[in-house]
């Protein structure tokens, strides 16, 4: 890496906006697409644009990165390309399934189950506990359920709507107290929360669905994918051995969408 090398971080939207400027491409040597397994429409469009530009510009190189990725499909798309597998000895990850089927609605029985699972997790884990929930409404409800039964633990919230200062305050932990972090998908891959050795995964997320007859969009709670399940569980064993409590039966795991 030369001294005059610039490393620029961009959102997908900003990159697509700049992609129409031909002079922009002349300043780039490498394009890194991280967490590619998330596969949004924007990131797929960016890959297509970059692939087209690589044909026109011999100096341009594309690097696609992910910890959970279908490499064979990408290799067939790129053709002549290199595949680098970075091997690192993983920390031990203990996964616990439930004896009952997954709850697809966050009702009273769902929160009772979450409370009991969290109490069990506090006895096994030694560090912070990260709980994945589908949205802000469910996070606030979980906070009201968990606070009375775990008064000694600090409960913090992480969502995509938080500003940078709020995120930094949670990520830069300076004191030794244990925490429960209630989070949406933003903690799945966008943010790495330190001092976490336990994940409780609801197996749910919220996506935007367009109502064809009415023409309006709405948020719908759906089951997460197998990739997301793997990604979330891995957050428990980033720096040490960890534990993941999946709030669904082992049979449910097989029916998760790829």
XYZ file of N, CA, C and O in Angstrom, residues 26-194:
676
model
N -11.734 6.586 -13.232
C -10.297 6.708 -13.519
C -9.465 6.847 -12.248
O -8.253 6.627 -12.265
N -10.093 7.218 -11.140
C -9.366 7.412 -9.876
C -9.319 6.144 -9.023
O -8.704 6.136 -7.964
N -9.983 5.070 -9.468
C -10.113 3.859 -8.660
C -9.234 2.742 -9.202
O -9.182 2.502 -10.409
N -8.532 2.053 -8.291
C -7.740 0.900 -8.679
C -8.386 -0.400 -8.245
O -8.395 -1.396 -8.968
N -8.938 -0.378 -7.037
C -9.580 -1.573 -6.473
C -10.954 -1.207 -5.918
O -11.118 -0.157 -5.308
N -11.917 -2.086 -6.116
C -13.243 -1.941 -5.519
C -13.492 -3.158 -4.644
O -13.440 -4.299 -5.116
N -13.742 -2.922 -3.354
C -13.984 -4.003 -2.400
C -15.466 -4.029 -2.037
O -16.000 -3.046 -1.521
N -16.113 -5.145 -2.319
C -17.517 -5.335 -1.965
C -17.560 -6.308 -0.793
O -17.401 -7.511 -0.975
N -17.789 -5.761 0.399
C -17.762 -6.596 1.604
C -19.166 -7.070 1.962
O -20.159 -6.457 1.563
N -19.240 -8.161 2.728
C -20.517 -8.753 3.153
C -21.440 -8.975 1.956
O -22.640 -8.676 1.984
N -20.881 -9.534 0.892
C -21.630 -9.653 -0.360
C -22.813 -10.612 -0.250
O -23.761 -10.540 -1.026
N -22.774 -11.503 0.720
C -23.854 -12.486 0.856
C -25.202 -11.849 1.161
O -26.250 -12.473 0.994
N -25.201 -10.588 1.600
C -26.469 -9.931 1.914
C -27.324 -9.703 0.667
O -28.540 -9.598 0.749
N -26.685 -9.575 -0.515
C -27.358 -9.612 -1.803
C -28.565 -8.675 -1.926
O -29.673 -9.109 -2.197
N -28.344 -7.404 -1.731
C -29.394 -6.434 -2.019
C -29.400 -6.141 -3.521
O -28.435 -6.447 -4.229
N -30.473 -5.533 -3.995
C -30.551 -5.172 -5.409
C -29.439 -4.176 -5.770
O -28.850 -4.242 -6.851
N -29.147 -3.271 -4.840
C -28.115 -2.258 -5.087
C -26.736 -2.894 -5.242
O -25.970 -2.536 -6.144
N -26.405 -3.848 -4.350
C -25.069 -4.446 -4.399
C -24.911 -5.312 -5.640
O -23.827 -5.416 -6.225
N -26.004 -5.959 -6.092
C -25.948 -6.727 -7.330
C -25.732 -5.804 -8.535
O -24.972 -6.124 -9.460
N -26.408 -4.650 -8.520
C -26.242 -3.684 -9.602
C -24.820 -3.141 -9.616
O -24.211 -2.985 -10.687
N -24.269 -2.874 -8.424
C -22.883 -2.385 -8.330
C -21.915 -3.407 -8.894
O -20.976 -3.063 -9.629
N -22.117 -4.686 -8.571
C -21.244 -5.730 -9.099
C -21.296 -5.758 -10.622
O -20.264 -5.881 -11.289
N -22.506 -5.635 -11.176
C -22.642 -5.633 -12.637
C -21.934 -4.451 -13.281
O -21.238 -4.600 -14.298
N -22.087 -3.261 -12.679
C -21.418 -2.065 -13.203
C -19.896 -2.201 -13.136
O -19.172 -1.836 -14.071
N -19.416 -2.721 -12.002
C -17.976 -2.884 -11.826
C -17.410 -3.907 -12.813
O -16.313 -3.727 -13.372
N -18.161 -4.985 -13.024
C -17.720 -6.021 -13.958
C -17.630 -5.462 -15.379
O -16.691 -5.750 -16.124
N -18.593 -4.626 -15.746
C -18.587 -3.989 -17.064
C -17.387 -3.039 -17.195
O -16.700 -3.026 -18.222
N -17.127 -2.273 -16.141
C -16.011 -1.324 -16.168
C -14.664 -2.040 -16.207
O -13.699 -1.543 -16.778
N -14.590 -3.197 -15.571
C -13.325 -3.940 -15.583
C -12.963 -4.378 -16.994
O -11.781 -4.470 -17.352
N -13.963 -4.653 -17.811
C -13.728 -5.019 -19.206
C -13.167 -3.829 -19.976
O -12.272 -3.963 -20.816
N -13.669 -2.629 -19.640
C -13.247 -1.414 -20.344
C -11.945 -0.839 -19.791
O -11.166 -0.227 -20.522
N -11.706 -1.020 -18.480
C -10.529 -0.446 -17.829
C -9.634 -1.574 -17.316
O -9.983 -2.264 -16.369
N -8.490 -1.735 -17.916
C -7.619 -2.860 -17.568
C -7.053 -2.760 -16.160
O -6.679 -3.765 -15.558
N -6.963 -1.525 -15.603
C -6.345 -1.358 -14.284
C -7.298 -1.689 -13.138
O -6.861 -1.840 -11.992
N -8.591 -1.802 -13.396
C -9.574 -1.961 -12.331
C -9.635 -3.405 -11.837
O -9.714 -4.342 -12.623
N -9.579 -3.566 -10.514
C -9.673 -4.887 -9.894
C -10.864 -4.917 -8.940
O -11.127 -3.943 -8.228
N -11.576 -6.040 -8.904
C -12.753 -6.200 -8.040
C -12.465 -7.279 -7.007
O -12.023 -8.374 -7.347
N -12.726 -6.968 -5.739
C -12.548 -7.932 -4.646
C -13.894 -8.101 -3.950
O -14.440 -7.140 -3.414
N -14.436 -9.311 -3.990
C -15.713 -9.618 -3.345
C -15.423 -10.424 -2.086
O -14.755 -11.456 -2.149
N -15.927 -9.965 -0.939
C -15.570 -10.588 0.337
C -16.813 -10.988 1.127
O -17.832 -10.306 1.087
N -16.691 -12.098 1.840
C -17.747 -12.551 2.735
C -17.253 -13.752 3.511
O -16.413 -14.511 3.039
N -17.797 -13.921 4.722
C -17.475 -15.111 5.512
C -18.416 -16.258 5.192
O -18.123 -17.415 5.471
N -19.576 -15.952 4.600
C -20.564 -16.979 4.247
C -21.040 -16.703 2.833
O -21.993 -15.964 2.622
N -20.391 -17.326 1.861
C -20.646 -16.971 0.471
C -20.639 -18.212 -0.412
O -19.834 -19.125 -0.228
N -21.558 -18.241 -1.391
C -21.561 -19.290 -2.403
C -20.524 -18.930 -3.461
O -20.805 -18.192 -4.403
N -19.327 -19.456 -3.293
C -18.200 -19.069 -4.144
C -18.369 -19.573 -5.569
O -18.017 -18.880 -6.531
N -18.917 -20.764 -5.748
C -19.010 -21.375 -7.073
C -19.840 -20.523 -8.028
O -19.495 -20.381 -9.197
N -20.941 -19.954 -7.545
C -21.773 -19.122 -8.411
C -21.023 -17.866 -8.853
O -21.129 -17.429 -10.003
N -20.266 -17.274 -7.929
C -19.496 -16.079 -8.289
C -18.389 -16.401 -9.282
O -18.124 -15.644 -10.205
N -17.734 -17.541 -9.085
C -16.649 -17.940 -9.989
C -17.171 -18.147 -11.397
O -16.517 -17.800 -12.385
N -18.360 -18.724 -11.529
C -18.940 -18.928 -12.858
C -19.321 -17.596 -13.496
O -19.293 -17.450 -14.713
N -19.649 -16.596 -12.664
C -20.003 -15.277 -13.183
C -18.765 -14.532 -13.671
O -18.758 -13.941 -14.748
N -17.687 -14.576 -12.888
C -16.478 -13.839 -13.225
C -15.618 -14.546 -14.264
O -14.832 -13.914 -14.958
N -15.728 -15.875 -14.326
C -14.879 -16.600 -15.263
C -13.470 -16.729 -14.719
O -13.248 -17.343 -13.673
N -12.516 -16.117 -15.393
C -11.109 -16.201 -14.993
C -10.858 -15.288 -13.793
O -10.700 -14.079 -13.935
N -10.816 -15.867 -12.598
C -10.617 -15.078 -11.387
C -9.928 -15.929 -10.339
O -9.840 -17.149 -10.465
N -9.430 -15.276 -9.302
C -8.724 -15.977 -8.229
C -9.630 -16.088 -7.008
O -10.386 -15.171 -6.698
N -9.516 -17.202 -6.303
C -10.284 -17.431 -5.087
C -9.306 -17.591 -3.929
O -8.463 -18.488 -3.941
N -9.395 -16.704 -2.953
C -8.494 -16.744 -1.797
C -9.304 -17.137 -0.568
O -10.229 -16.427 -0.166
N -8.968 -18.260 0.014
C -9.631 -18.736 1.223
C -8.711 -18.454 2.407
O -7.604 -18.991 2.493
N -9.143 -17.594 3.320
C -8.335 -17.252 4.483
C -8.752 -18.152 5.640
O -9.863 -18.046 6.154
N -7.876 -19.040 6.016
C -8.178 -19.995 7.078
C -7.703 -19.452 8.421
O -6.589 -18.966 8.549
N -8.563 -19.522 9.382
C -8.212 -19.125 10.741
C -8.931 -20.058 11.700
O -10.121 -20.357 11.527
N -8.204 -20.535 12.679
C -8.810 -21.447 13.624
C -9.950 -20.745 14.365
O -9.736 -19.762 15.057
N -11.186 -21.241 14.210
C -12.310 -20.569 14.860
C -12.391 -20.898 16.340
O -11.922 -21.937 16.787
N -12.983 -19.993 17.083
C -13.279 -20.292 18.480
C -14.461 -21.255 18.540
O -15.298 -21.297 17.636
N -14.537 -22.003 19.590
C -15.613 -22.979 19.736
C -16.950 -22.261 19.910
O -17.071 -21.334 20.694
N -17.947 -22.696 19.152
C -19.275 -22.104 19.230
C -20.284 -23.194 19.613
O -20.479 -24.158 18.879
N -20.889 -23.044 20.767
C -21.897 -23.992 21.249
C -23.279 -23.487 20.854
O -23.655 -22.366 21.205
N -24.027 -24.300 20.116
C -25.339 -23.902 19.619
C -26.426 -24.696 20.326
O -26.339 -25.927 20.438
N -27.445 -23.989 20.796
C -28.561 -24.611 21.511
C -29.864 -24.326 20.758
O -30.198 -23.164 20.506
N -30.556 -25.400 20.390
C -31.882 -25.270 19.781
C -32.950 -25.465 20.850
O -32.682 -25.973 21.937
N -34.182 -25.091 20.509
C -35.283 -25.280 21.436
C -36.074 -26.543 21.083
O -35.962 -27.071 19.983
N -36.877 -26.984 21.994
C -37.655 -28.204 21.806
C -38.988 -27.925 21.114
O -39.707 -28.860 20.766
N -39.308 -26.660 20.929
C -40.564 -26.287 20.285
C -40.286 -25.578 18.957
O -39.171 -25.101 18.711
N -41.307 -25.504 18.112
C -41.164 -24.863 16.801
C -41.001 -23.352 16.943
O -41.343 -22.768 17.975
N -40.486 -22.730 15.917
C -40.246 -21.293 15.929
C -41.554 -20.508 15.958
O -42.508 -20.830 15.265
N -41.579 -19.456 16.773
C -42.719 -18.538 16.817
C -42.517 -17.464 15.759
O -41.480 -16.787 15.736
N -43.500 -17.312 14.877
C -43.408 -16.320 13.810
C -44.118 -15.021 14.164
O -44.073 -14.069 13.391
N -44.776 -15.009 15.319
C -45.459 -13.811 15.811
C -44.898 -13.471 17.192
O -44.753 -14.346 18.047
N -44.591 -12.208 17.396
C -44.019 -11.777 18.682
C -45.149 -11.458 19.665
O -45.441 -10.283 19.941
N -45.779 -12.515 20.175
C -46.866 -12.351 21.134
C -46.340 -12.587 22.548
O -45.126 -12.664 22.779
N -47.248 -12.712 23.516
C -46.845 -12.864 24.916
C -46.027 -14.125 25.151
O -45.064 -14.112 25.933
N -46.385 -15.216 24.491
C -45.622 -16.457 24.662
C -44.217 -16.333 24.084
O -43.268 -16.944 24.589
N -44.072 -15.522 23.028
C -42.747 -15.277 22.450
C -41.845 -14.584 23.473
O -40.683 -14.975 23.662
N -42.377 -13.561 24.158
C -41.568 -12.817 25.123
C -41.308 -13.631 26.391
O -40.257 -13.481 27.017
N -42.247 -14.503 26.762
C -42.000 -15.414 27.885
C -40.846 -16.352 27.557
O -39.964 -16.612 28.393
N -40.846 -16.847 26.328
C -39.776 -17.723 25.862
C -38.443 -16.979 25.825
O -37.398 -17.506 26.239
N -38.479 -15.733 25.354
C -37.261 -14.911 25.299
C -36.716 -14.670 26.701
O -35.495 -14.747 26.932
N -37.591 -14.387 27.643
C -37.175 -14.148 29.036
C -36.491 -15.387 29.612
O -35.402 -15.298 30.196
N -37.119 -16.557 29.435
C -36.549 -17.796 29.975
C -35.225 -18.142 29.309
O -34.283 -18.597 29.970
N -35.140 -17.923 28.002
C -33.895 -18.198 27.272
C -32.780 -17.275 27.738
O -31.631 -17.695 27.915
N -33.103 -16.003 27.964
C -32.107 -15.035 28.422
C -31.612 -15.375 29.819
O -30.401 -15.283 30.109
N -32.514 -15.777 30.700
C -32.111 -16.172 32.053
C -31.179 -17.380 32.008
O -30.202 -17.452 32.761
N -31.470 -18.322 31.121
C -30.598 -19.488 30.960
C -29.234 -19.065 30.418
O -28.192 -19.567 30.859
N -29.242 -18.126 29.470
C -27.993 -17.677 28.851
C -27.089 -16.951 29.847
O -25.860 -17.082 29.801
N -27.685 -16.188 30.758
C -26.879 -15.453 31.740
C -26.111 -16.388 32.672
O -25.072 -16.008 33.211
N -26.626 -17.598 32.864
C -25.950 -18.564 33.735
C -24.754 -19.218 33.045
O -23.811 -19.664 33.708
N -24.779 -19.262 31.711
C -23.722 -19.949 30.959
C -22.648 -18.973 30.479
O -21.450 -19.242 30.581
N -23.074 -17.842 29.940
C -22.116 -16.884 29.373
C -21.424 -16.079 30.470
O -21.922 -15.985 31.599
N -20.285 -15.511 30.121
C -19.502 -14.708 31.068
C -19.450 -13.232 30.673
O -19.122 -12.379 31.484
N -19.759 -12.949 29.409
C -19.626 -11.575 28.910
C -21.007 -11.022 28.537
O -22.010 -11.436 29.092
N -21.022 -10.115 27.554
C -22.277 -9.503 27.131
C -23.107 -10.477 26.292
O -22.560 -11.375 25.638
N -24.412 -10.259 26.292
C -25.342 -11.082 25.523
C -25.984 -10.221 24.441
O -26.532 -9.153 24.728
N -25.919 -10.675 23.191
C -26.494 -9.960 22.053
C -27.769 -10.682 21.614
O -27.730 -11.876 21.308
N -28.883 -9.963 21.609
C -30.172 -10.553 21.245
C -30.672 -9.914 19.952
O -30.816 -8.689 19.865
N -30.928 -10.756 18.940
C -31.431 -10.267 17.656
C -32.956 -10.322 17.633
O -33.555 -11.383 17.828
N -33.566 -9.173 17.355
C -35.015 -9.055 17.262
C -35.371 -8.359 15.944
O -34.545 -7.631 15.378
N -36.606 -8.563 15.454
C -36.918 -8.058 14.114
C -37.004 -6.547 13.966
O -36.703 -6.016 12.896
N -37.417 -5.816 15.011
C -37.572 -4.372 14.850
C -37.569 -3.618 16.162
O -37.477 -4.203 17.252
N -37.684 -2.302 16.063
C -37.631 -1.434 17.239
C -38.789 -1.701 18.203
O -38.610 -1.682 19.425
N -39.959 -1.950 17.680
C -41.120 -2.223 18.534
C -40.876 -3.449 19.406
O -41.146 -3.441 20.607
N -40.342 -4.500 18.807
C -40.062 -5.723 19.546
C -38.924 -5.530 20.540
O -38.920 -6.121 21.623
N -37.970 -4.684 20.187
C -36.856 -4.385 21.085
C -37.347 -3.681 22.352
O -36.955 -4.024 23.473
N -38.207 -2.685 22.190
C -38.721 -1.938 23.345
C -39.571 -2.833 24.246
O -39.519 -2.723 25.472
N -40.340 -3.732 23.629
C -41.137 -4.667 24.423
C -40.223 -5.624 25.187
O -40.441 -5.910 26.370
N -39.192 -6.135 24.528
C -38.241 -7.041 25.188
C -37.533 -6.340 26.339
O -37.278 -6.939 27.391
N -37.217 -5.070 26.167
C -36.566 -4.306 27.234
C -37.453 -4.231 28.473
O -36.976 -4.402 29.604
N -38.747 -4.018 28.271
C -39.677 -3.926 29.406
C -39.871 -5.275 30.088
O -40.152 -5.332 31.286
N -39.683 -6.371 29.323
C -39.838 -7.716 29.889
C -38.586 -8.143 30.653
O -38.670 -8.762 31.724
N -37.413 -7.802 30.128
C -36.150 -8.276 30.708
C -35.655 -7.414 31.868
O -34.981 -7.925 32.773
N -35.942 -6.135 31.848
C -35.433 -5.235 32.891
C -35.808 -5.670 34.302
O -34.952 -5.684 35.199
N -37.068 -6.045 34.593
C -37.424 -6.423 35.969
C -36.747 -7.709 36.455
O -36.486 -7.840 37.660
N -36.474 -8.657 35.542
C -35.918 -9.943 35.970
C -34.391 -9.949 35.968
O -33.767 -10.844 36.535
N -33.775 -8.950 35.331
C -32.307 -8.862 35.288
C -31.866 -7.441 35.663
O -31.249 -6.731 34.865
N -32.137 -7.017 36.872
C -31.824 -5.638 37.269
C -30.324 -5.341 37.342
O -29.913 -4.184 37.247
N -29.503 -6.378 37.503
C -28.060 -6.159 37.641
C -27.365 -5.960 36.295
O -26.215 -5.536 36.256
N -28.048 -6.274 35.217
C -27.440 -6.145 33.890
C -27.971 -4.905 33.182
O -29.174 -4.614 33.247
N -27.082 -4.195 32.516
C -27.483 -3.008 31.776
C -28.015 -3.421 30.411
O -27.380 -4.209 29.702
N -29.174 -2.896 30.027
C -29.774 -3.221 28.736
C -29.595 -2.039 27.794
O -29.977 -0.913 28.109
N -28.978 -2.309 26.631
C -28.752 -1.264 25.636
C -29.378 -1.677 24.308
O -29.588 -2.863 24.046
N -29.646 -0.685 23.477
C -30.366 -0.899 22.218
C -29.505 -0.450 21.043
O -28.884 0.609 21.092
N -29.486 -1.272 19.991
C -28.756 -0.930 18.774
C -29.686 -1.105 17.574
O -30.161 -2.205 17.307
N -29.952 -0.012 16.862
C -30.759 -0.057 15.645
C -30.096 0.780 14.561
O -29.204 1.590 14.839
N -30.546 0.608 13.338
C -29.977 1.356 12.223
C -30.300 2.824 12.248
O -29.639 3.631 11.594
N -31.321 3.220 13.001
C -31.731 4.627 13.068
C -30.894 5.444 14.044
O -31.019 6.663 14.116
N -30.023 4.780 14.823
C -29.182 5.494 15.776
C -28.131 6.322 15.059
O -27.628 5.929 14.014
N -27.797 7.487 15.629
C -26.735 8.291 15.027
C -25.359 7.731 15.414
O -25.252 6.836 16.257
N -24.322 8.262 14.791
C -22.973 7.744 14.973
C -22.499 7.856 16.417
O -21.850 6.950 16.941
N -22.823 8.951 17.076
C -22.388 9.155 18.461
C -22.993 8.097 19.386
O -22.314 7.575 20.274
N -24.271 7.778 19.171
C -24.932 6.754 19.986
C -24.321 5.377 19.754
O -24.131 4.596 20.688
N -24.018 5.065 18.493
C -23.399 3.783 18.165
C -22.019 3.663 18.800
O -21.670 2.622 19.366
N -21.229 4.725 18.717
C -19.879 4.702 19.286
C -19.910 4.485 20.790
O -19.061 3.792 21.354
N -20.894 5.078 21.446
C -21.004 4.943 22.900
C -21.203 3.482 23.298
O -20.645 3.009 24.299
N -21.980 2.749 22.509
C -22.236 1.344 22.803
C -21.052 0.469 22.389
O -20.682 -0.477 23.091
N -20.441 0.788 21.263
C -19.336 -0.030 20.757
C -18.071 0.148 21.587
O -17.304 -0.805 21.767
N -17.820 1.349 22.088
C -16.607 1.626 22.863
C -16.869 1.450 24.353
O -16.888 2.410 25.126
N -17.062 0.224 24.745
C -17.341 -0.070 26.151
C -16.081 0.132 26.987
O -15.019 -0.394 26.670
N -16.208 0.896 28.059
C -15.038 1.205 28.899
C -15.145 0.617 30.304
O -14.140 0.469 30.985
N -16.353 0.278 30.743
C -16.531 -0.253 32.093
C -16.690 -1.769 32.071
O -16.875 -2.381 31.022
N -16.634 -2.392 33.224
C -16.581 -3.848 33.312
C -17.941 -4.517 33.544
O -18.007 -5.721 33.710
N -19.028 -3.746 33.570
C -20.334 -4.333 33.809
C -20.784 -5.192 32.607
O -20.376 -4.971 31.476
N -21.658 -6.174 32.903
C -22.219 -7.006 31.840
C -23.450 -6.331 31.239
O -24.205 -5.654 31.920
N -23.652 -6.573 29.933
C -24.758 -5.930 29.244
C -25.597 -6.952 28.476
O -25.125 -8.021 28.094
N -26.839 -6.562 28.232
C -27.688 -7.229 27.248
C -27.929 -6.216 26.140
O -28.426 -5.115 26.399
N -27.538 -6.562 24.921
C -27.711 -5.652 23.791
C -28.840 -6.173 22.920
O -28.765 -7.284 22.390
N -29.892 -5.389 22.802
C -31.029 -5.734 21.949
C -30.818 -5.055 20.606
O -30.703 -3.831 20.524
N -30.775 -5.849 19.528
C -30.375 -5.289 18.242
C -31.214 -5.827 17.091
O -31.781 -6.916 17.157
N -31.252 -5.030 16.033
C -31.846 -5.462 14.771
C -30.725 -6.016 13.890
O -29.625 -6.281 14.367
N -31.003 -6.142 12.598
C -30.015 -6.689 11.666
C -28.718 -5.889 11.585
O -27.719 -6.384 11.066
N -28.736 -4.648 12.072
C -27.544 -3.807 11.958
C -26.347 -4.435 12.679
O -25.189 -4.207 12.309
N -26.581 -5.253 13.700
C -25.499 -5.903 14.450
C -25.119 -7.253 13.852
O -24.243 -7.943 14.367
N -25.785 -7.621 12.744
C -25.490 -8.913 12.113
C -24.164 -8.878 11.371
O -23.380 -9.805 11.427
N -23.924 -7.777 10.662
C -22.668 -7.679 9.920
C -22.143 -6.246 9.838
O -20.952 -6.040 9.678
N -23.022 -5.250 9.977
C -22.592 -3.850 9.841
C -21.776 -3.376 11.033
O -20.874 -2.555 10.884
N -22.097 -3.865 12.225
C -21.404 -3.455 13.444
C -20.901 -4.683 14.190
O -21.568 -5.706 14.224
N -19.724 -4.567 14.765
C -19.192 -5.633 15.615
C -19.166 -5.138 17.046
O -18.451 -4.197 17.376
N -19.964 -5.762 17.899
C -20.055 -5.351 19.294
C -19.056 -6.158 20.113
O -19.132 -7.389 20.153
N -18.073 -5.506 20.738
C -17.034 -6.229 21.479
C -17.553 -6.834 22.776
O -18.658 -6.525 23.226
